[in-house]
Structures are given as structure tokens and as C-alpha cells.
Short mmCIF file of C-alpha atoms and ligand atoms in Angstrom, two decimals:
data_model
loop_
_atom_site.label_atom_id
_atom_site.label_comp_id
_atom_site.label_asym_id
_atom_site.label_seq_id
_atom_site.Cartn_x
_atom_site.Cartn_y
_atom_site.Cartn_z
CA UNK A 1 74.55 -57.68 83.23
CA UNK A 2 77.38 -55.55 82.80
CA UNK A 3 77.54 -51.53 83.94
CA UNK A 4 78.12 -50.44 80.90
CA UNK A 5 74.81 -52.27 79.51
CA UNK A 6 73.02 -50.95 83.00
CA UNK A 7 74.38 -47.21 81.75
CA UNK A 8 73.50 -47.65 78.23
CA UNK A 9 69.78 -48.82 79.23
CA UNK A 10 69.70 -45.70 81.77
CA UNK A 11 70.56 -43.59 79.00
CA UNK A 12 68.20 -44.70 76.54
CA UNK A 13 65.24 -44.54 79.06
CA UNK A 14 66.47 -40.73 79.97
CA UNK A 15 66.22 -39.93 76.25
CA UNK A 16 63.14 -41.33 76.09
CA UNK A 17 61.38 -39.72 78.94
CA UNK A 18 63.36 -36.60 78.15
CA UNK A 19 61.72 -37.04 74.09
CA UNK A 20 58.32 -37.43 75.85
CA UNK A 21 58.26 -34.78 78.27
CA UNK A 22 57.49 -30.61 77.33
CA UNK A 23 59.16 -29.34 74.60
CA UNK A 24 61.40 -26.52 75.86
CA UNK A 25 59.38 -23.33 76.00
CA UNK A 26 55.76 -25.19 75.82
CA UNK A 27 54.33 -22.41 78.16
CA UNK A 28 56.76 -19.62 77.65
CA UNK A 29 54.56 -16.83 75.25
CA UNK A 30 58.32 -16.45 73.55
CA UNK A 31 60.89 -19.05 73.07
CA UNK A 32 64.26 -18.45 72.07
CA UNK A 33 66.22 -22.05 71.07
CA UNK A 34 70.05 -21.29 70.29
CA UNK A 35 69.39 -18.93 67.77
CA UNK A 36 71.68 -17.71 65.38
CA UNK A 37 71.95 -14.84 63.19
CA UNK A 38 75.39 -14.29 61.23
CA UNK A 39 75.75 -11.70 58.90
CA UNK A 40 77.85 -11.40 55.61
CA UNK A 41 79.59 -8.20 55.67
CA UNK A 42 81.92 -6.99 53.05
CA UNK A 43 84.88 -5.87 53.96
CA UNK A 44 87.73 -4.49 51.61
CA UNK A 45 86.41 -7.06 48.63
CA UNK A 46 86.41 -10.05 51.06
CA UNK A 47 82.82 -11.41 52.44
CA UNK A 48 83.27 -11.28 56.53
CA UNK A 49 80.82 -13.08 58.89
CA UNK A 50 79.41 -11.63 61.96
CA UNK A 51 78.16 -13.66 63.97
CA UNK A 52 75.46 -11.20 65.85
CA UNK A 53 73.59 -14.27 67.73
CA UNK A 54 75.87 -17.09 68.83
CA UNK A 55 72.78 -19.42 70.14
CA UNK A 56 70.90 -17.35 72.22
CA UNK A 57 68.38 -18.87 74.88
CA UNK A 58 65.48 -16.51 76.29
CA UNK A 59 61.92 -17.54 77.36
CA UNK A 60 59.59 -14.54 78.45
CA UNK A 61 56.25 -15.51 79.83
CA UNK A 62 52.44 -14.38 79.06
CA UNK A 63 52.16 -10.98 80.96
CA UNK A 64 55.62 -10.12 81.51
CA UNK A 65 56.99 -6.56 81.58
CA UNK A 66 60.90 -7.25 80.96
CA UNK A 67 63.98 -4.94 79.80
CA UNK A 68 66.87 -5.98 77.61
CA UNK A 69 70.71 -4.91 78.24
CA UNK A 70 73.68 -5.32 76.64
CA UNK A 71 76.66 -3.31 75.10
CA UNK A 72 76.48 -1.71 71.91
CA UNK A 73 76.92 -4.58 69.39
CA UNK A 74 75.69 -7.57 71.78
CA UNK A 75 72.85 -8.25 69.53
CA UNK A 76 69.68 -6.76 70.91
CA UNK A 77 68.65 -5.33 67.96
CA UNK A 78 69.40 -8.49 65.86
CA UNK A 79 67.23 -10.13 68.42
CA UNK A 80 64.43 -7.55 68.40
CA UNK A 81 64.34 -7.38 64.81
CA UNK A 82 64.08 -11.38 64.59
CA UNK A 83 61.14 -10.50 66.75
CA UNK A 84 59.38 -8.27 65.28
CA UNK A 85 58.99 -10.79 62.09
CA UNK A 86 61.27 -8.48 60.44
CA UNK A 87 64.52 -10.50 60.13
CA UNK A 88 65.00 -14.68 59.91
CA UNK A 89 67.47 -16.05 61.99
CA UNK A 90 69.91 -18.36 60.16
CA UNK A 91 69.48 -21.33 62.83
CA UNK A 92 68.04 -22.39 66.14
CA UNK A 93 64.26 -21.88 66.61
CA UNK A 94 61.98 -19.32 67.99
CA UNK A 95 58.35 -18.96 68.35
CA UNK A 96 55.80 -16.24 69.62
CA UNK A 97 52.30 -16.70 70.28
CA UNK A 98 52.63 -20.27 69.03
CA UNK A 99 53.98 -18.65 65.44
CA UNK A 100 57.05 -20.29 64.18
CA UNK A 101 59.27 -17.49 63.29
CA UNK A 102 61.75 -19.79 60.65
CA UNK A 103 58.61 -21.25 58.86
CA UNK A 104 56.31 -18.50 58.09
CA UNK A 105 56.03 -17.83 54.21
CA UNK A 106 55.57 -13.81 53.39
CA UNK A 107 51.69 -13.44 53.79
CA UNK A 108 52.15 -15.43 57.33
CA UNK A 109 54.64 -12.51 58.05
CA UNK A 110 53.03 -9.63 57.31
CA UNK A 111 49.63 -11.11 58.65
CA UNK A 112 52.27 -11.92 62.28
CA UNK A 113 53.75 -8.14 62.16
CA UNK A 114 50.15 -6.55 61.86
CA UNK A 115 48.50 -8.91 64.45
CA UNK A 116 50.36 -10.25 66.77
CA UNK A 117 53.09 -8.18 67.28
CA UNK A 118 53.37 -4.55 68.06
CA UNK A 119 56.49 -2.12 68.17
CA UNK A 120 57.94 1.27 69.22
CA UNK A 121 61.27 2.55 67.51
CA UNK A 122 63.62 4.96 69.44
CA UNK A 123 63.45 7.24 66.57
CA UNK A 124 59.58 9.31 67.06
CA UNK A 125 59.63 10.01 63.76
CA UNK A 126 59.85 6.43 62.80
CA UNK A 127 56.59 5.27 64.84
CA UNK A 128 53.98 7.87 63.64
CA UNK A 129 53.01 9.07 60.11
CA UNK A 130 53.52 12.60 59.92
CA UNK A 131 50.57 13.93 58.06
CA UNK A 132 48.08 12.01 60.09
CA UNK A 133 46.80 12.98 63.37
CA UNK A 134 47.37 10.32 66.74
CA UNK A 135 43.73 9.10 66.19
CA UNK A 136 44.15 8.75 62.58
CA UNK A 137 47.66 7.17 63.84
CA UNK A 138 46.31 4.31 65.88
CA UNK A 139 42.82 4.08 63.42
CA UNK A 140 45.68 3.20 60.50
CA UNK A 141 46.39 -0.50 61.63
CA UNK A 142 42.95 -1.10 62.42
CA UNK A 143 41.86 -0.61 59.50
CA UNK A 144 44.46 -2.69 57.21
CA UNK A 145 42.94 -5.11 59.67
CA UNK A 146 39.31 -4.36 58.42
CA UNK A 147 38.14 -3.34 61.81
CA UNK A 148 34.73 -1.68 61.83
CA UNK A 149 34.77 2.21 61.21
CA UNK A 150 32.80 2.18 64.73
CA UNK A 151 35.10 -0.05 66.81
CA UNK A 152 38.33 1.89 65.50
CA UNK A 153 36.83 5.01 66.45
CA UNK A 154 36.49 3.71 70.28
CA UNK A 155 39.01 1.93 70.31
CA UNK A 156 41.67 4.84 69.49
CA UNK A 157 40.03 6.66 71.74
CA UNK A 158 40.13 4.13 75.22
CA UNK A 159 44.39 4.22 74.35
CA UNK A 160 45.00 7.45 74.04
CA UNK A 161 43.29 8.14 77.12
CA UNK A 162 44.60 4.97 78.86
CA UNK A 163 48.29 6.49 77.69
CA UNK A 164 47.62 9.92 79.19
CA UNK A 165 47.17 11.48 75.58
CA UNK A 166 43.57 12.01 75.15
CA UNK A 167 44.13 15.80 74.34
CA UNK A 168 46.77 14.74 71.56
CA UNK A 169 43.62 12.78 69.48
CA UNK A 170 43.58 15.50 66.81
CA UNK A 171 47.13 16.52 66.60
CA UNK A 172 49.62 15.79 64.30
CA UNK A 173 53.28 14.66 65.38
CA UNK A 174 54.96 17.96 64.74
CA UNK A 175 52.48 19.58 67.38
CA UNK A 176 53.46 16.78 70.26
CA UNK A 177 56.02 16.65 72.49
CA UNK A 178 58.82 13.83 72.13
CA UNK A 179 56.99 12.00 75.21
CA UNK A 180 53.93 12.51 73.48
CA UNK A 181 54.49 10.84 70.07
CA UNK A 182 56.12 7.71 72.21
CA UNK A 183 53.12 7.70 73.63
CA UNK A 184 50.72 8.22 70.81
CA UNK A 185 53.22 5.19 69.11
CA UNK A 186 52.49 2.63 71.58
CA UNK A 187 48.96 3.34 71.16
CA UNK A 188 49.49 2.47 68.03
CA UNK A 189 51.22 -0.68 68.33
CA UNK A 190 48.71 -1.77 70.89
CA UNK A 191 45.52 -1.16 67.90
CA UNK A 192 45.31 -4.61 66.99
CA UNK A 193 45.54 -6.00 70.73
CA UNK A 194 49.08 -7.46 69.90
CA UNK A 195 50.45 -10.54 71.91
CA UNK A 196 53.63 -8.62 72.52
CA UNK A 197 54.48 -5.12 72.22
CA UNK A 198 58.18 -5.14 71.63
CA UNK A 199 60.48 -1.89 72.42
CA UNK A 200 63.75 -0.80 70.81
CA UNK A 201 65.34 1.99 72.71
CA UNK A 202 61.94 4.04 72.87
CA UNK A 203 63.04 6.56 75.81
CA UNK A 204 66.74 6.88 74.21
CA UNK A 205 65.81 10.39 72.75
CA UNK A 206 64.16 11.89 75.87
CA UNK A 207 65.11 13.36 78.51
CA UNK A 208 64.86 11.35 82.10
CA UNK A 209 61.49 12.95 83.38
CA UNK A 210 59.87 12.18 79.65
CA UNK A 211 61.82 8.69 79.78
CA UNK A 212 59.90 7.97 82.87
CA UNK A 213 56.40 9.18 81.70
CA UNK A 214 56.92 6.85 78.35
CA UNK A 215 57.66 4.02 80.72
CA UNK A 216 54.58 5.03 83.25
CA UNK A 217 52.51 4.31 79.80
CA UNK A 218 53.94 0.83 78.97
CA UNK A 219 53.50 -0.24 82.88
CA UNK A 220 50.02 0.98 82.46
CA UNK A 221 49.70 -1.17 79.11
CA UNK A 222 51.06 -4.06 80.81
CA UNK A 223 48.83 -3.92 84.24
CA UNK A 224 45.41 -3.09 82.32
CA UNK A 225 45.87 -4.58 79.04
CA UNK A 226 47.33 -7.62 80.37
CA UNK A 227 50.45 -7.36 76.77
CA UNK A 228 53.35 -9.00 77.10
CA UNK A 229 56.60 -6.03 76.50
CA UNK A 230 59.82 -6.51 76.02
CA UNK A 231 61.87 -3.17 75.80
CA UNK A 232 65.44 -3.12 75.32
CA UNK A 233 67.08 0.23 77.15
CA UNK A 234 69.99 1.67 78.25
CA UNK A 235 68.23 3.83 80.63
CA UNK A 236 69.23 2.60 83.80
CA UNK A 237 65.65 3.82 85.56
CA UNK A 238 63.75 1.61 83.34
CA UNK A 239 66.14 -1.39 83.88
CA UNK A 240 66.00 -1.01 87.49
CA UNK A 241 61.95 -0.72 87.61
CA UNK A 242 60.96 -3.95 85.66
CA UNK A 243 60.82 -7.24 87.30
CA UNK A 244 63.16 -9.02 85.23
CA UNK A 245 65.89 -7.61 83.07
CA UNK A 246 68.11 -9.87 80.72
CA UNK A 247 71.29 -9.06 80.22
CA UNK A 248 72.46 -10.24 76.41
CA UNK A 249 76.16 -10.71 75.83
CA UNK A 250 78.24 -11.40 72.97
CA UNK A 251 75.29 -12.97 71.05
CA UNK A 252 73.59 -14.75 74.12
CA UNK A 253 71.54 -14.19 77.06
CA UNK A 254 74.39 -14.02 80.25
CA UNK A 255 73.17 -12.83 83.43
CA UNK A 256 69.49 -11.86 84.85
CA UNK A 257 68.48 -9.77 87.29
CA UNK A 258 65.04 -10.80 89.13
CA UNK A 259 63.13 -8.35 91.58
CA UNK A 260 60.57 -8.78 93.94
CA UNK A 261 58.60 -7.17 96.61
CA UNK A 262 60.02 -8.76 100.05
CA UNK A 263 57.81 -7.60 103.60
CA UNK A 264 59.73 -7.62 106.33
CA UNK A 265 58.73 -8.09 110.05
CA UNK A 266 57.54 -4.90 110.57
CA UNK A 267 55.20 -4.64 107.35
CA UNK A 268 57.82 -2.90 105.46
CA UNK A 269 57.80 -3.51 101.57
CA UNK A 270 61.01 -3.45 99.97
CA UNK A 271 62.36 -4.07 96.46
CA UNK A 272 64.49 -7.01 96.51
CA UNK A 273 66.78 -7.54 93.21
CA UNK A 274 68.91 -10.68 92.48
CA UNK A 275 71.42 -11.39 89.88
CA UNK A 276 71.40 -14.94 88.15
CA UNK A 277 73.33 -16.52 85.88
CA UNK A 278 72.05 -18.18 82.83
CA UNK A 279 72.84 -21.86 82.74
CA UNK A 280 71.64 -23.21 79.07
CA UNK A 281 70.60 -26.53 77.88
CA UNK A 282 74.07 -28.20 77.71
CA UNK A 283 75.01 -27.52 80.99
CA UNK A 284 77.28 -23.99 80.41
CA UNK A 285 77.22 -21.69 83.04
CA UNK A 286 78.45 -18.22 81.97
CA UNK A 287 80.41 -16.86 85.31
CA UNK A 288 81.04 -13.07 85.99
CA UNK A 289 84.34 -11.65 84.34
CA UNK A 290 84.65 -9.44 87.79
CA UNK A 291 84.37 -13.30 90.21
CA UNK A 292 86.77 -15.18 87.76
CA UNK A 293 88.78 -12.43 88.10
CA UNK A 294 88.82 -11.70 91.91
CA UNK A 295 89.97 -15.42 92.29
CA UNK A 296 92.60 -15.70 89.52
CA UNK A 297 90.26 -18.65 87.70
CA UNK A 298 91.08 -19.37 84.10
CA UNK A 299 91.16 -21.80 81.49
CA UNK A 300 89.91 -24.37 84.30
CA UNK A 301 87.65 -24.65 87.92
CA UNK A 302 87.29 -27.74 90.26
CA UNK A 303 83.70 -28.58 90.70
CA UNK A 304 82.27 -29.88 93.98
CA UNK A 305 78.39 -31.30 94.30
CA UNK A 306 76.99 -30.17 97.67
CA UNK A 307 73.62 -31.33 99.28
CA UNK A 308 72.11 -27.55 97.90
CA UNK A 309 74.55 -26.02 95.40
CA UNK A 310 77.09 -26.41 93.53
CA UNK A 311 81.37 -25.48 94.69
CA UNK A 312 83.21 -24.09 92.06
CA UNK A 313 87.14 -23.31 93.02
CA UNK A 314 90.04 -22.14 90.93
CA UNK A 315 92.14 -25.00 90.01
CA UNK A 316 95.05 -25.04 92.84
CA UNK A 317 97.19 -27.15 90.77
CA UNK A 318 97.10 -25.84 87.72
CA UNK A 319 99.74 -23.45 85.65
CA UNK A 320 98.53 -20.19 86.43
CA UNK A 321 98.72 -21.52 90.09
CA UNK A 322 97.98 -19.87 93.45
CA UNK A 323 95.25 -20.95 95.97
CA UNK A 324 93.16 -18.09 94.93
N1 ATP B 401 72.57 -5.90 58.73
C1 ATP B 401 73.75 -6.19 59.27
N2 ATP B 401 74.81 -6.51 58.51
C2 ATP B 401 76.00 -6.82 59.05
N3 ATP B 401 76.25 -6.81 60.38
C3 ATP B 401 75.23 -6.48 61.20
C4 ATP B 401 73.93 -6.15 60.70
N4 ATP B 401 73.13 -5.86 61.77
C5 ATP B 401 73.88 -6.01 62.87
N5 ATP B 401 75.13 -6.38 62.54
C6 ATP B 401 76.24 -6.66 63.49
O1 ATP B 401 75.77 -7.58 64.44
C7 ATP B 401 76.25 -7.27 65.75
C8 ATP B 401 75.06 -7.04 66.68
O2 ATP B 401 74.40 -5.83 66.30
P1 ATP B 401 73.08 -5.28 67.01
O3 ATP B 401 72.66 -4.05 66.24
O4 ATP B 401 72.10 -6.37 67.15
O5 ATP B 401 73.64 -4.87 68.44
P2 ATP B 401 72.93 -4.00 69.60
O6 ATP B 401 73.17 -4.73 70.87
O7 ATP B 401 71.53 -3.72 69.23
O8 ATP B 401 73.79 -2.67 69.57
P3 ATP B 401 73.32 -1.13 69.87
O9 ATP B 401 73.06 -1.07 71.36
O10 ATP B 401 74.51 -0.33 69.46
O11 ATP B 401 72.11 -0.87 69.05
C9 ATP B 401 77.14 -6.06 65.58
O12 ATP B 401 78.47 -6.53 65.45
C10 ATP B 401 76.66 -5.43 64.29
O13 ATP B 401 77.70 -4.72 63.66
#
């Protein structure tokens, strides 16, 4: 037998096992598959794509509290949006709570936005109904769902007070504080016991002592409630107090940052955080601008397999030269 029919047999069996095993995702509670969102924009007469997700990978477990970063225009919005059953993506696939987001007709997406996810807009004024108060606020949703008049009522109750704004019940917006209404709006979105709460911005108009009470509430909606959140922010305290926070560049998920609670020796906890890179399906690795720099790599690395890692040098022969 020749090695090329050896290879060709290997590579049929790996396909096969590979076509067998879990699909990717199987256990993640959200699934992100190279998704892709482009836009036609009109510019000047001509139609112009932009191409706001260029196959974008992210799983996020059942129970996770996670933050989303990025640069203005990376996409988080596009993603959130795709999320929230608000927006298809043109290609890839991505499911939450088992709910293919590419295949549902309209009923299946408004029946997906009222019951199994929840969100919170930056904007206050775009969470809550003004002329209502919070308890008719968070009795609203319920009751498109046909809850019971008697559940509602106990249920509004139990997450206002869980959220800290109990004495807000029979207020309307314009008599809460910012803080407040973000509050009063994730009780809210939590009415129908969502699968995920989803976030867009929602400290961006407050000031940093509000920002943090806003983000005490979704912790405290996380730990007791046991919902899955994903919040995108630019506030650097709420980035830095998650466990995980995704960093989403140019379209796609880049980098991650991981904490975790390390005890040292003398029974001293300490918050430990670590910086990954994303390394997708295919193989690509996505390495920092600020490392490729520091060692002069472009256009090509040497790679070297070691026991436990991987080597990765700048090419010492190549045009751009130097031994970095
Ligand atoms: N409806 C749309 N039509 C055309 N282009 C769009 C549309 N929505 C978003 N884009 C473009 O897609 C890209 C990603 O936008 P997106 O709003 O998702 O970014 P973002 O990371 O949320 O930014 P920001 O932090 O400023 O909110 C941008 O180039 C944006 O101009």
C-alpha cells in the first residue's frame, strides 16, 4: 500500500469521526459559527458593502456573566442585535437556547424576543414605557405572555426588590433616577425568566458610582436567578469585574481575557486575569498587533511544535530581515 493511499484512508476516517462527534457548540447555551453580517450602504448613488461580521466565532455557556469589547465599529452591536432576534445574519449559523436564529419564520421571532431573550438598551428611555409605572413596567411582558394577573403581581414584585428598587414599584420613569430606570429595565427583561439577558451599553449614560450599582443588579441576576448575560461595555470597571470578557475585532472575536480566584500559600485570595487568543476552527490564530510588532514579524513566522506549546519566530530569512 502506498502513503498516499495510507494518508487518504487516515483522512477519510478523521472526517468521519470528526462528522460523528459533537457538533460545535452542542453544550454552549450560545453558539456563534462564522457569522456574517454585510450591509448595503449607499454611498454617493453607488451600493457599498460593509462587511460588519467577517465570520465571527463565540460560544458563551449556561450561567455565564460575560462583557463584550471592541472599538467603535467592530461589530458588537451587529452582533447583539443578531442576538436579540432582531437582525438575520447573512451567513454562518447561530443558535440560543437551542433556537436557530437563520430559520425562525416571524411568529418564531417574536415568540424568541418575548421568551427567551431579554434586553437592556443604553438609552433609559428606550427600556421603560413612560406613562407606566416600574410594576406596570415589568407586569407589561407578562402579560403579552398571558401570565396570571396573580403571578405577575408577585412576580414584579420579587425583581424589583431583588434589583434594589422595591420603593420605585409605583413610580413612573421621569420620577427615577438614571440608575434606577436601568434597574427597573432589567427587571423587565428578566419578566418572562429569559434564557439570556443581553446588554448593549446599559451603564454608558451614568456616571461610575451608578455604573457600578446597575452592574451590582445584573451580578445579583446572574448569582440568584441563575440567567445567562452578556453585556457589551466600554466601562472599564465592568470589563475588569466579569469572569470572561471577549474582545471583538474587525468583525470577529480576537482576544479573551479569563479571571479567576487563585489562593495562595498563605490563604490569600487574589484575582488572577489572563489574556488568550482566539484560535478558530481552521487553525488561524489572531496574534497581538503590539507582539508582531515588538519583534518586527510580518507577512510571515516560522513555526516550531514543542512537547507543550507551540514556537512562533519572525522569519530570519525573509525580506524585511533582522533576527528580531
Ligand atoms: N444598518 C446598517 N447599515 C449599514 N452599515 C451598518 C449598519 N449597522 C452597522 N453598520 C456598520 O457595521 C459596522 C459595525 O457596526 P456596529 O454598530 O455593530 O459596531 P459597534 O462595535 O457596536 O460600534 P459602537 O461601539 O460605536 O456602537 C460599522 O462599520 C457600521 O457602520
Amino acid at each position: 500500500m502506498s502513503g498516499t493511499t495510507e494518508s487518504l484512508e487516515e483522512l477519510e476516517r478523521r472526517v468521519a469521526r470528526r462528522r460523528e462527534g459533537p457538533a460545535y457548540g452542542h453544550d454552549a447555551l450560545i453558539a456563534c459559527d462564522r457569522l456574517v453580517r454585510i450591509f448595503a450602504r449607499r454611498g454617493g448613488g453607488d451600493a457599498v458593502e460593509v462587511q460588519a461580521l467577517q465570520g465571527l466565532d463565540l460560544l458563551v455557556r449556561e450561567g455565564e456573566l460575560m462583557a463584550l469589547v471592541g472599538a467603535s465599529g467592530s461589530g458588537k452591536s451587529t452582533l447583539m442585535n443578531i442576538l436579540a432576534g432582531l437582525d438575520v445574519p447573512t451567513a454562518g449559523a447561530a443558535k440560543v437556547a437551542g433556537r436557530d436564529l437563520l430559520a425562525m419564520d416571524a411568529k418564531a421571532r417574536l415568540r424568541y424576543r418575548r421568551e427567551v431573550v431579554g434586553f437592556v438598551w443604553q438609552q433609559t428611555a428606550r427600556n421603560l414605557l413612560p406613562y407606566l409605572t416600574a410594576a406596570q413596567n415589568v407586569d407589561l411582558p407578562m402579560q403579552l405572555a398571558g401570565v396570571s394577573r396573580r403571578k405577575r403581581a408577585g412576580r414584579a414584585d420579587e425583581l424589583l426588590s431583588l434589583l434594589g428598587v422595591a420603593d420605585c414599584r409605583d413610580r413612573r420613569p421621569q420620577a427615577m433616577s438614571g440608575g434606577q430606570q436601568q434597574r427597573v429595565a432589567i427587571a423587565v427583561a428578566l419578566a418572562n425568566s429569559p434564557a439570556v439577558l443581553l446588554a448593549d451599553e446599559p451603564t454608558g449614560e451614568l456616571d461610575s458610582a451608578t455604573g457600578q450599582q446597575v452592574f451590582a443588579a445584573f451580578r445579583r441576576a446572574n448569582e440568584e436567578l441563575g440567567t445567562t448575560i452578556v453585556i457589551v461595555t466600554h466601562d472599564q470597571a465592568v470589563a475588569g469585574e466579569v469572569r470572561r470578557t471577549v474582545a471583538i475585532r474587525d468583525g470577529r472575536t480576537s482576544t479573551e481575557v479569563l479571571r479567576r480566584t487563585e489562593v495562595d500559600e498563605t490563604g490569600r485570595e487574589s484575582l488572577v486575569a489572563r489574556e488568550y487568543a482566539m484560535l478558530d476552527r481552521a487553525g488561524r490564530l489572531q496574534l497581538p498587533a503590539e507582539y508582531t510588532a515588538a519583534l518586527g514579524m510580518a507577512d510571515r513566522v516560522l513555526l516550531e511544535l514543542e512537547e507543550d506549546h507551540i514556537q512562533v519566530w519572525p522569519d530570519r530569512n525573509g525580506s524585511r530581515g533582522g533576527n528580531g
